[in-house]
Amino acid sequence: MYFSFAKCQRWFLQKSRKMDEVLASVAETIKNFAVMYLVDITEVPDFNTMYELYDPSTIMFFFRNKHIMIDLGTGNNNKINWAMKDKQEFIDIVETVYRGARKGRGLVIAPKDYSTKYRY
């Protein structure tokens, strides 16, 4: 049983490249339970309006054609819209979403609270 996540991006931005490196490094680890799709948001305008994709890099989770939301503490439960730097942190999020989606949950709680991410 797999779930999928889509990384929606504009291909030319530096922020997207950082997240690409993390995704490439964890691909082998998560291949048994997750499928990764890369989407160029300039090619799918309907998808952009449906999911409000305006950030340079966005990660969204899906299971059986259903959007799985994740509470990261940021107030936006629909997507991850910043570049993650830590591989293990991202793997933990993917595993949490997978476990919640298998149980039929439409909203899962992230293993870490990111509400203080931008505080100095």
Coordinates of C-alpha atoms in Angstrom, one line a residue:
M1 CA 0.0 0.0 0.0
Y2 CA 1.6 3.2 -1.2
F3 CA 0.8 6.9 -0.7
S4 CA 2.1 9.6 -2.9
F5 CA 3.3 13.1 -2.5
A6 CA 3.8 15.8 -5.1
K7 CA 6.5 18.4 -5.1
C8 CA 5.1 21.4 -7.0
Q9 CA 7.7 23.9 -8.1
R10 CA 9.1 26.4 -10.5
W11 CA 12.1 24.6 -11.8
F12 CA 14.6 27.5 -11.9
L13 CA 14.6 28.7 -8.2
Q14 CA 17.4 28.0 -5.7
K15 CA 14.9 27.1 -2.9
S16 CA 13.5 24.3 -5.1
R17 CA 17.0 22.9 -5.7
K18 CA 17.7 22.6 -1.9
M19 CA 14.5 20.6 -1.4
D20 CA 15.3 18.5 -4.5
E21 CA 18.6 17.5 -2.8
V22 CA 16.7 16.3 0.3
L23 CA 14.2 14.4 -1.8
A24 CA 16.9 12.7 -3.9
S25 CA 18.7 11.7 -0.7
V26 CA 15.7 10.1 1.0
A27 CA 14.1 8.5 -2.2
E28 CA 15.8 5.2 -1.5
T29 CA 14.7 5.1 2.1
I30 CA 11.0 5.9 1.5
K31 CA 10.5 3.9 -1.8
N32 CA 8.7 1.0 0.0
F33 CA 5.8 3.1 1.1
A34 CA 5.8 6.4 -0.8
V35 CA 5.9 7.5 -4.4
M36 CA 7.3 10.9 -5.3
Y37 CA 6.0 13.1 -8.2
L38 CA 7.5 16.3 -9.4
V39 CA 5.1 18.8 -10.9
D40 CA 6.1 22.0 -12.8
I41 CA 3.3 24.4 -11.7
T42 CA 3.7 26.5 -14.8
E43 CA 2.3 23.6 -16.8
V44 CA -0.8 22.9 -14.7
P45 CA -2.7 26.1 -14.0
D46 CA -5.9 24.3 -12.8
F47 CA -3.9 22.4 -10.2
N48 CA -2.5 25.8 -9.0
T49 CA -5.8 27.4 -8.4
M50 CA -7.3 24.3 -6.8
Y51 CA -4.5 24.0 -4.2
E52 CA -3.4 27.6 -4.1
L53 CA 0.2 26.9 -5.3
Y54 CA 2.1 30.2 -5.5
D55 CA 5.2 29.3 -3.5
P56 CA 8.5 28.4 -5.2
S57 CA 8.4 24.9 -3.7
T58 CA 5.5 23.1 -2.2
I59 CA 5.0 19.5 -1.0
M60 CA 1.6 18.0 -0.7
F61 CA 0.5 14.5 0.3
F62 CA -2.1 12.2 -1.3
F63 CA -3.5 8.8 -0.5
R64 CA -6.1 7.0 -2.7
N65 CA -6.8 10.2 -4.6
K66 CA -7.4 12.1 -1.4
H67 CA -5.4 15.1 -0.2
I68 CA -3.9 14.3 3.2
M69 CA -3.4 17.4 5.4
I70 CA -0.7 17.7 8.0
D71 CA -0.7 19.9 11.0
L72 CA 2.8 21.4 11.2
G73 CA 1.9 24.2 13.7
T74 CA 2.1 26.8 11.0
G75 CA -1.6 27.3 10.4
N76 CA -1.4 26.0 6.8
N77 CA -2.3 22.3 7.0
N78 CA -2.4 21.8 3.2
K79 CA 1.2 21.8 2.3
I80 CA 4.9 22.2 3.2
N81 CA 6.0 25.4 1.5
W82 CA 9.6 25.8 2.7
A83 CA 12.8 23.9 1.9
M84 CA 13.5 21.2 4.5
K85 CA 17.2 20.9 5.3
D86 CA 17.2 17.8 7.5
K87 CA 16.7 14.5 5.8
Q88 CA 15.6 12.6 8.9
E89 CA 13.0 15.3 9.7
F90 CA 11.5 14.8 6.3
I91 CA 11.5 11.0 6.6
D92 CA 9.7 11.4 9.9
I93 CA 7.0 13.6 8.3
V94 CA 6.5 11.1 5.5
E95 CA 6.2 8.2 7.8
T96 CA 3.7 10.0 10.0
V97 CA 1.6 10.9 7.0
Y98 CA 1.8 7.3 5.8
R99 CA 0.6 5.9 9.1
G100 CA -2.2 8.4 9.4
A101 CA -3.4 7.9 5.8
R102 CA -3.5 4.1 6.2
K103 CA -5.8 4.6 9.2
G104 CA -8.1 6.7 7.2
R105 CA -7.2 10.1 8.7
G106 CA -7.5 13.2 6.5
L107 CA -5.4 15.3 8.9
V108 CA -2.3 14.1 10.7
I109 CA -0.1 15.8 13.3
A110 CA 3.5 16.3 12.5
P111 CA 6.2 14.8 14.8
K112 CA 7.6 18.3 15.3
D113 CA 6.0 21.7 15.7
Y114 CA 7.2 24.2 13.1
S115 CA 5.3 27.2 14.5
T116 CA 8.6 28.7 15.7
K117 CA 10.6 28.1 12.6
Y118 CA 10.9 31.7 11.6
R119 CA 11.6 33.1 15.1
Y120 CA 15.0 34.6 15.8

